[in-house]
CSV table of C-alpha atoms and ligand atoms in Angstrom, one decimal:
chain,number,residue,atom,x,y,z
A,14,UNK,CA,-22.0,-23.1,0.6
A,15,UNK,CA,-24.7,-22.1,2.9
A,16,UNK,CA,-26.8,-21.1,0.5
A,17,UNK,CA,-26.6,-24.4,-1.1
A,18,UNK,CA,-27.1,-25.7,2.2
A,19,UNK,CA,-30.5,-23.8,2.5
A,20,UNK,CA,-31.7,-24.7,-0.9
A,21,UNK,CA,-30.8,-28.5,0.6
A,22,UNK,CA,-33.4,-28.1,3.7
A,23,UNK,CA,-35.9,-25.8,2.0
A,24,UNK,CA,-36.0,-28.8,-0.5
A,25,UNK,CA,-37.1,-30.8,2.2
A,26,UNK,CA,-40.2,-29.1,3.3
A,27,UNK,CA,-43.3,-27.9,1.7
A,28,UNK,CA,-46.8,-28.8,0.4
A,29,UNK,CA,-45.4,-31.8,-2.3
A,30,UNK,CA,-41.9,-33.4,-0.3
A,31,UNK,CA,-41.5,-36.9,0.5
A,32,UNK,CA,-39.2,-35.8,3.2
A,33,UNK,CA,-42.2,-33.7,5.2
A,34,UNK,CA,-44.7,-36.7,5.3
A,35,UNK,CA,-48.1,-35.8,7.1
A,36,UNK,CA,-49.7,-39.3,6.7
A,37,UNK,CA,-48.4,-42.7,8.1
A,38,UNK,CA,-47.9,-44.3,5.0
A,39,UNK,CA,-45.4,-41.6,3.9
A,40,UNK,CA,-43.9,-41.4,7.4
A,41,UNK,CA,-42.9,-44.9,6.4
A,42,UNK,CA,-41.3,-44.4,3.2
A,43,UNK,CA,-39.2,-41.1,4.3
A,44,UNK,CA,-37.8,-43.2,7.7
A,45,UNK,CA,-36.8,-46.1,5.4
A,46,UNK,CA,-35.1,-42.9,2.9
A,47,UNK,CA,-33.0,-41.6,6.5
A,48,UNK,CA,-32.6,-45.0,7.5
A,49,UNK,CA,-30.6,-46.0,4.1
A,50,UNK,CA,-29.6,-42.8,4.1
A,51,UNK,CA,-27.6,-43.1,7.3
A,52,UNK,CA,-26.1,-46.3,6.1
A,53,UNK,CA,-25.0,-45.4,2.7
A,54,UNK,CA,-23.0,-42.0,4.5
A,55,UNK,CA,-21.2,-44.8,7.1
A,56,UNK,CA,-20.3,-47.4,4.6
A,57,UNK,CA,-18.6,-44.4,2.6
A,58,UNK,CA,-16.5,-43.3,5.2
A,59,UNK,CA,-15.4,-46.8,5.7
A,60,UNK,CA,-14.5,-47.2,2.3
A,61,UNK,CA,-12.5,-43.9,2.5
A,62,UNK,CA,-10.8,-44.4,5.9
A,63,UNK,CA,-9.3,-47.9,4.1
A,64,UNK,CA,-8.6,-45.9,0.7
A,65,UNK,CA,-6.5,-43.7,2.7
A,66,UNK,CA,-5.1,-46.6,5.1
A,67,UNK,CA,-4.2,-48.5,2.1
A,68,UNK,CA,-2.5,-45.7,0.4
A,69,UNK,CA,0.0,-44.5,3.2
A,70,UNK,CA,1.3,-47.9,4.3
A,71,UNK,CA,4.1,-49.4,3.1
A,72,UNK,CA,3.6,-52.7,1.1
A,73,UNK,CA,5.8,-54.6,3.6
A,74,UNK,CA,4.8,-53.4,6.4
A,75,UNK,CA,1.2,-55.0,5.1
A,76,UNK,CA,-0.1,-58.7,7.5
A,77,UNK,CA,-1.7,-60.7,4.3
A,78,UNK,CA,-3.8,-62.7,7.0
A,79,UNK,CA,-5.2,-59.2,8.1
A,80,UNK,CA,-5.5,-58.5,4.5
A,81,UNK,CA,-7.1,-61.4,3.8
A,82,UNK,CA,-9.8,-61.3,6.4
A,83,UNK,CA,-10.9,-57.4,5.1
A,84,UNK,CA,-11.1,-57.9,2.0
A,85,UNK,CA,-13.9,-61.2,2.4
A,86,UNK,CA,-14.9,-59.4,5.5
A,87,UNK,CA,-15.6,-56.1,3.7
A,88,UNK,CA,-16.1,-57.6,0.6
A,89,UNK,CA,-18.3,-60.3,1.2
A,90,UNK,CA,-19.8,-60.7,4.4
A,91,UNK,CA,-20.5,-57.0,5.5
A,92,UNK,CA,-22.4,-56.4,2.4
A,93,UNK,CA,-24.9,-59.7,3.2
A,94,UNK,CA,-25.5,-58.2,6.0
A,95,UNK,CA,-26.0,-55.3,5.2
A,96,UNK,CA,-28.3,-55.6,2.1
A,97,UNK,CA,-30.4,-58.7,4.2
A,98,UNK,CA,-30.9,-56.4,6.9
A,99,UNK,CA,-32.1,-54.2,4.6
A,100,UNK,CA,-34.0,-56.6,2.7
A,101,UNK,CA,-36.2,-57.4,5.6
A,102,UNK,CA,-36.5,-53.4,6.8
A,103,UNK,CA,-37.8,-52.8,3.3
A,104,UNK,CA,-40.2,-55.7,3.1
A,105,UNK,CA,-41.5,-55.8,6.3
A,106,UNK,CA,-43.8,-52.0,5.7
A,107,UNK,CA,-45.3,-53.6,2.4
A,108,UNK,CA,-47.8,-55.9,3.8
A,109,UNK,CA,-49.3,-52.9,5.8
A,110,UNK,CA,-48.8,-50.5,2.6
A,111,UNK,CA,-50.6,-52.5,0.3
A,112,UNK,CA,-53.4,-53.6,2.7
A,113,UNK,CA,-56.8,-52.2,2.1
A,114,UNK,CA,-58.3,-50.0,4.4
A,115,UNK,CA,-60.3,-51.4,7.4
A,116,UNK,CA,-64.3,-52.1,6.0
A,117,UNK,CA,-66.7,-48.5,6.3
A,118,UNK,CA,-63.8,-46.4,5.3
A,119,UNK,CA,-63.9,-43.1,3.2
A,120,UNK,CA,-63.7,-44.5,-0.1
A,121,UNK,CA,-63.0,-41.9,-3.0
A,122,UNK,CA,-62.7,-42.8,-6.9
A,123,UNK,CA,-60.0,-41.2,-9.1
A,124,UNK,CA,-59.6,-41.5,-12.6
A,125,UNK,CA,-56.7,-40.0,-14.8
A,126,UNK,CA,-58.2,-38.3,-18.1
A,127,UNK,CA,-56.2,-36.2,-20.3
A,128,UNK,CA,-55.0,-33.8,-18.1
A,129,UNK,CA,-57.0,-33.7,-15.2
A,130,UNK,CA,-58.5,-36.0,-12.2
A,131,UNK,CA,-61.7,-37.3,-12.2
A,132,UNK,CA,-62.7,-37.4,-7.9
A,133,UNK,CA,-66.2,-39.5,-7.2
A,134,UNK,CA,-67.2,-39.2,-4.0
A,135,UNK,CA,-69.6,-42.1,-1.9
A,136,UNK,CA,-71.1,-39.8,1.5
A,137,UNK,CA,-72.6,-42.3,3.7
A,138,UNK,CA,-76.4,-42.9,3.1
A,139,UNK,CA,-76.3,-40.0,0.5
A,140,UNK,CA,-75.9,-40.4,-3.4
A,141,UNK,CA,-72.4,-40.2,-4.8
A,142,UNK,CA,-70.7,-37.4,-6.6
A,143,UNK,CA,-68.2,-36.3,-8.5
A,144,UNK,CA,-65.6,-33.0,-8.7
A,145,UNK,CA,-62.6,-32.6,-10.3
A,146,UNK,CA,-58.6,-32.1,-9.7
A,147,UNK,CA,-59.2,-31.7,-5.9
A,148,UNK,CA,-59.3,-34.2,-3.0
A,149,UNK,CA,-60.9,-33.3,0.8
A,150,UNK,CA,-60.1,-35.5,3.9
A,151,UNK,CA,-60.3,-35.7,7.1
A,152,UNK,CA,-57.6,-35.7,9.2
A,153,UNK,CA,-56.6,-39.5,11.2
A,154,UNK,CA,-59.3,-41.3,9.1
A,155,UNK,CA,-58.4,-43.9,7.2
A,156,UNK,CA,-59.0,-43.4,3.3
A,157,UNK,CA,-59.7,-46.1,0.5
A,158,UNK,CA,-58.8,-44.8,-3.1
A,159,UNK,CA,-59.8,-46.8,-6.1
A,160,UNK,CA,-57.6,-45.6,-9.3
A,161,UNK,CA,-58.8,-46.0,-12.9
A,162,UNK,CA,-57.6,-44.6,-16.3
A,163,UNK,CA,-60.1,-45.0,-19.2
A,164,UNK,CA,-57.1,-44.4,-22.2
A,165,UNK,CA,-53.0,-44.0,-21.6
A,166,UNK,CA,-51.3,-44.7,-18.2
A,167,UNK,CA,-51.4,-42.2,-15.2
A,168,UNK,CA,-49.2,-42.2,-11.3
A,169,UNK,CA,-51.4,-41.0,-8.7
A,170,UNK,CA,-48.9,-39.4,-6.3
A,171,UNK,CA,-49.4,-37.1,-3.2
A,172,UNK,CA,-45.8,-37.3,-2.1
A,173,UNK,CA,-46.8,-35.7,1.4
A,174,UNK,CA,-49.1,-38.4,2.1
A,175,UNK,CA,-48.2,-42.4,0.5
A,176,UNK,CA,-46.6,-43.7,-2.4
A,177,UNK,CA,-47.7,-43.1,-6.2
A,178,UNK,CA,-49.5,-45.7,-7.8
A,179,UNK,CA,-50.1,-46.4,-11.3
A,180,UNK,CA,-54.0,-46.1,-13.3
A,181,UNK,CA,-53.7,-48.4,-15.8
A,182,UNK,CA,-56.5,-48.8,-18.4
A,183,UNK,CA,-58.6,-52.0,-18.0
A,184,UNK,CA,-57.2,-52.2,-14.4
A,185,UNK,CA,-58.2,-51.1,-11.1
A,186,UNK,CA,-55.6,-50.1,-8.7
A,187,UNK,CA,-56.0,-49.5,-5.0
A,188,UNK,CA,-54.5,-47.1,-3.0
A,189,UNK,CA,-55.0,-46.8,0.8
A,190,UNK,CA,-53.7,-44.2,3.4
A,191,UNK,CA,-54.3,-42.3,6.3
A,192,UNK,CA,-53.3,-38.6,6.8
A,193,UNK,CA,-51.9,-37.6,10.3
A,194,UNK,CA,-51.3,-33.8,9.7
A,195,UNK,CA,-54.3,-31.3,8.8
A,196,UNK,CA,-52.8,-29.1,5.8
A,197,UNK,CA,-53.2,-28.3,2.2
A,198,UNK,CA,-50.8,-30.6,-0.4
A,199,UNK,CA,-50.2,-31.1,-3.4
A,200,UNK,CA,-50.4,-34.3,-5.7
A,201,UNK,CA,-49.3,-35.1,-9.3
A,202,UNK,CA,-49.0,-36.9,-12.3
A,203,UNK,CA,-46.0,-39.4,-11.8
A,204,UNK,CA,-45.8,-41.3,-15.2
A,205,UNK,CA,-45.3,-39.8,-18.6
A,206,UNK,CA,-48.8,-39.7,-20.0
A,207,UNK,CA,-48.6,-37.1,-22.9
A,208,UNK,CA,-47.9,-33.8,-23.9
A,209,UNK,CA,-49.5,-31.8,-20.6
A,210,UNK,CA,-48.3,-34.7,-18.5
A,211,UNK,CA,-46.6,-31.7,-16.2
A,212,UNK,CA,-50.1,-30.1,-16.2
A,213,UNK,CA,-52.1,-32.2,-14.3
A,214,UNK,CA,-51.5,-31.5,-10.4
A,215,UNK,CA,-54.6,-31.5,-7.7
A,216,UNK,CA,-54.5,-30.0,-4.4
A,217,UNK,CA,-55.1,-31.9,-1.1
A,218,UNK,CA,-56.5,-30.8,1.6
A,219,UNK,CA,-56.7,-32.3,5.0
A,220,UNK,CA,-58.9,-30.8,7.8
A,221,UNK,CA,-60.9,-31.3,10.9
A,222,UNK,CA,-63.3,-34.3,10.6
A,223,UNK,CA,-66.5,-31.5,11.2
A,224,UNK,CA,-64.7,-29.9,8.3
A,225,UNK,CA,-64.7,-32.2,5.8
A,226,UNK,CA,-68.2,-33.2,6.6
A,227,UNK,CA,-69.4,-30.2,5.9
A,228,UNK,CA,-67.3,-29.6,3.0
A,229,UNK,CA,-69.2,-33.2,2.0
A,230,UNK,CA,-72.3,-32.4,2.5
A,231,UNK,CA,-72.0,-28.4,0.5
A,232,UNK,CA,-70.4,-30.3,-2.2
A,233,UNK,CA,-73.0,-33.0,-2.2
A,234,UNK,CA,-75.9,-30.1,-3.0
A,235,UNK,CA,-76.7,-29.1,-6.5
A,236,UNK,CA,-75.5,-25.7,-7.3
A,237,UNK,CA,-77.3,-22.4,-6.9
A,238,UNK,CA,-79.2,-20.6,-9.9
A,239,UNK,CA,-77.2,-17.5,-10.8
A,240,UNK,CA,-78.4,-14.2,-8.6
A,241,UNK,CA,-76.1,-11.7,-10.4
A,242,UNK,CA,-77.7,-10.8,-13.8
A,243,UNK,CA,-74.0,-10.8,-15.3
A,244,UNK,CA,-74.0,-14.7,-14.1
A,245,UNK,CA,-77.1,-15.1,-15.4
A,246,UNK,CA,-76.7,-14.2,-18.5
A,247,UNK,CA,-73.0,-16.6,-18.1
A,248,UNK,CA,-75.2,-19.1,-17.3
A,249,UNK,CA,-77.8,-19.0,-20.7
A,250,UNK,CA,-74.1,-18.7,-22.5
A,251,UNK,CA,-72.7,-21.9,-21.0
A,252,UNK,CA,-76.1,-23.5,-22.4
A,253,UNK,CA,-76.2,-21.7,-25.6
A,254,UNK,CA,-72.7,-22.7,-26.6
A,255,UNK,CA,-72.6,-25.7,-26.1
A,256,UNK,CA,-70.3,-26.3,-22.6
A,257,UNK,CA,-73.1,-28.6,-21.2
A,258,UNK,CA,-72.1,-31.4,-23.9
A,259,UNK,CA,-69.2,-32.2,-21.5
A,260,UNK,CA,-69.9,-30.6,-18.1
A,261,UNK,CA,-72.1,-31.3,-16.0
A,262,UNK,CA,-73.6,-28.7,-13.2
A,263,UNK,CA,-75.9,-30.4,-10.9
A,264,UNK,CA,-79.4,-28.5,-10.9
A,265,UNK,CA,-79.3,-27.3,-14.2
A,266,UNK,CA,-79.8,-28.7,-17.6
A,267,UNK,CA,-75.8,-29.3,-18.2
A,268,UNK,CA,-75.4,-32.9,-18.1
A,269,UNK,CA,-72.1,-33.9,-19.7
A,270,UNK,CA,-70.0,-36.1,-18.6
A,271,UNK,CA,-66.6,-36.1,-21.4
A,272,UNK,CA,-64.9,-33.3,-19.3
A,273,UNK,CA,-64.9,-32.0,-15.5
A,274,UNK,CA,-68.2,-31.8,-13.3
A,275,UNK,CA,-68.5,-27.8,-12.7
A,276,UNK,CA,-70.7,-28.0,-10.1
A,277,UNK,CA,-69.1,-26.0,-7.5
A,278,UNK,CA,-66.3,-25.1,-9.4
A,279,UNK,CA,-66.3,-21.8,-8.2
A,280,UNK,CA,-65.2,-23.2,-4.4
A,281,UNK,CA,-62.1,-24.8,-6.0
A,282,UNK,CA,-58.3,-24.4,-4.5
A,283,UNK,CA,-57.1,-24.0,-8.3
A,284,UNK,CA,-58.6,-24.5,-12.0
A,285,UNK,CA,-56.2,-26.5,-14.6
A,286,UNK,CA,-56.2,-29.2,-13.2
A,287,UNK,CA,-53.7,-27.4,-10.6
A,288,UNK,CA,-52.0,-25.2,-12.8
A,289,UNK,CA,-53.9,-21.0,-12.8
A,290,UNK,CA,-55.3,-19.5,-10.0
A,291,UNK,CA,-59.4,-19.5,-9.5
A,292,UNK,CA,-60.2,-16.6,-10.4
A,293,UNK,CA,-62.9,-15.1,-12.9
A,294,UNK,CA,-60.1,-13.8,-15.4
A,295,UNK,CA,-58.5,-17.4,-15.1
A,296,UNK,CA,-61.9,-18.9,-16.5
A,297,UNK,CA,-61.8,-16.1,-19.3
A,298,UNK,CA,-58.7,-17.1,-20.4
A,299,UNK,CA,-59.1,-20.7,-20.0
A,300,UNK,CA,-62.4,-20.3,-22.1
A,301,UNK,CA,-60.6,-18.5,-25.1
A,302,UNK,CA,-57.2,-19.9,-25.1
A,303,UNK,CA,-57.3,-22.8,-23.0
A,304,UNK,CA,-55.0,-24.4,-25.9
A,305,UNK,CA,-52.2,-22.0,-24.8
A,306,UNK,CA,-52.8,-23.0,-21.3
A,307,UNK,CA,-52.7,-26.6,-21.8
A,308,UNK,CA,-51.8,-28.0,-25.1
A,309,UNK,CA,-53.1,-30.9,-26.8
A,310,UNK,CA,-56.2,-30.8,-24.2
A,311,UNK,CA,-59.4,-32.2,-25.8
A,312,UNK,CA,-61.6,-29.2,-25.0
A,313,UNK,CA,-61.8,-26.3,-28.5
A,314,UNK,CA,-60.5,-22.7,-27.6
A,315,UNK,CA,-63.9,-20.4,-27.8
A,316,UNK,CA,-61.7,-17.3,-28.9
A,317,UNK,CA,-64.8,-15.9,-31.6
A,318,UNK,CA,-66.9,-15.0,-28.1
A,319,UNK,CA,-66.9,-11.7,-27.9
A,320,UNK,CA,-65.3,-10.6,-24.2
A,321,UNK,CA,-68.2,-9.1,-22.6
A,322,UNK,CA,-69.6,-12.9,-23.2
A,323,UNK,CA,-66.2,-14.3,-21.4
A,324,UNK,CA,-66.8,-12.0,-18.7
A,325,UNK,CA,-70.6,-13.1,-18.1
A,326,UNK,CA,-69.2,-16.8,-18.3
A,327,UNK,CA,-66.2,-16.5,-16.0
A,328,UNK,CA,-69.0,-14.8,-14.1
A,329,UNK,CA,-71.2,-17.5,-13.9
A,330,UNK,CA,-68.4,-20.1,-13.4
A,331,UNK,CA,-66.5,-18.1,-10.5
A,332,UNK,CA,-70.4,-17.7,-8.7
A,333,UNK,CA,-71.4,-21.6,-9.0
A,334,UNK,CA,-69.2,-22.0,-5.3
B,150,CUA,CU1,-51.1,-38.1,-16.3
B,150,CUA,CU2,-48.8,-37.9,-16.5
């Protein structure tokens, strides 16, 4: 019993729970949740007190007038109350959730691709970029998200922060929130979207307003040539096979733009769109079995590259912070 009870709480914290909201917009939703909550566990113990009242008095000794007046009190009019006060509790947050926000607000592009999130940054007065599967903002500051999908349907969703919203192919959705707790969450795909639907998470991370603009401006930078001669070499590799047909790393001759911008991939919170650790045996592995990783993904395993060419690869990659 207790340890269910634990499991019950723990459940209610952490880096991806509705019920431990760090931005106003999910402050909103989780009150609403106690809120209906509350009134759902007094209801029920009104139905059971007259379940139990009902049951252990005698017929006769029952006043049909009394009876009468529960059963269209309790049967009709509580419950019109009840669901129109509710009605108007639930309704009355919407017009504020679904407002953009104000003018001169961050404003931050993501688009669902098969399996991972494509993030476009706008700096102010600098030129936009783009990273992948990770979001930065600063903390009280209002934030604008725009939400695309260029092929099957996607659910942006950072549960700690607002409500999920679909990406819907030929349609822009909007998104706005504002984060009122500095921390590190987690978001996710919440609409069935294919077979590594599960496999598509992005980390969140809210900090200090000098934070993030630093943050802004490192990631705005084009990467650093490879010092390491290991990297180096990683970095001829990456050209030689082929990766810069889809990735792009800003400041060299890698230009793609089919999968994720590898810029400063190196400085991620996670690779996999959220699901192995950064690390340089996690880009080995994703290089030569990234199928095993994350089936059905559109990028080709490169398992004939011999392992001291992984290693100069995940080399490169881990260096390009
Ligand atoms: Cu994308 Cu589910």
């Amino acid at each position: 019993m207790l340890s269910m009870a634990a499991f019950i709480v723990t459940g209610c914290s952490g880096i991806q729970s509705t019920l431990d909201p760090a931005g106003r917009e999910a402050k909103w939703i989780a009150d609403l949740f106690w809120w209906m909550t509350a009134g759902a566990v007094l209801i029920w113990l009104a139905v059971i007190l007259l379940t139990v009242y009902a049951a252990r008095t005698q017929s006769e000794a029952r006043n049909h007038r009394r009876d009468r007046i529960l059963i269209i009190g309790g049967g009709a009019v509580v419950p019109a109350v009840v669901l129109t006060v509710l009605l108007v509790f639930g309704l009355k947050p919407i017009p504020t959730l679904l407002a953009p926000a104000p003018k001169g607000s961050l404003k931050i592009i993501v688009t669902g691709e098969q399996w991972w999130w494509r993030v476009r940054y706008f700096p102010p007065g600098g030129e936009a970029f783009e990273l992948a599967n990770e979001i930065r903002l600063p903390v009280g500051e209002p934030v604008q998200f725009q939400l695309e999908s260029p092929d099957v349907i996607h659910s942006f969703w950072i549960p700690s922060l607002a409500g999920k919203v679909d990406m819907i192919p030929g349609r822009v959705t909007y998104l706005a929130l504002q984060p009122t707790k500095i921390g590190l969450y987690r978001g996710a795909c919440a609409e069935y979207c294919g077979t590594s639907h599960a496999l598509m998470n992005f980390y969140v991370e809210v900090t200090r307003k000098e934070d993030f603009s630093t943050w802004l401006a490192q990631q705005a930078l084009p990467s650093q040539p490879a010092a390491e001669s290991n990297a180096a070499r990683g970095q001829e590799l990456f050209l030689a096979n082929g990766c810069n047909a889809c990735h792009t790393v800003r400041g060299t001759r890698a230009q793609g733009v089919i999968g994720p911008d590898l810029t400063h991939v190196g400085s991620r919170l996670s690779l996999a769109a959220g699901t192995m650790p950064n690390e340089p045996d996690a880009f080995q592995r994703w290089i030569a079995h990234i199928t095993e990783v994350k089936p059905a993904v559109n990028m080709p395993p490169f398992h004939m590259l011999p392992t001291e060419d992984l290693r100069a690869l995940g080399a490169y990659l881990e260096g390009l912070k």
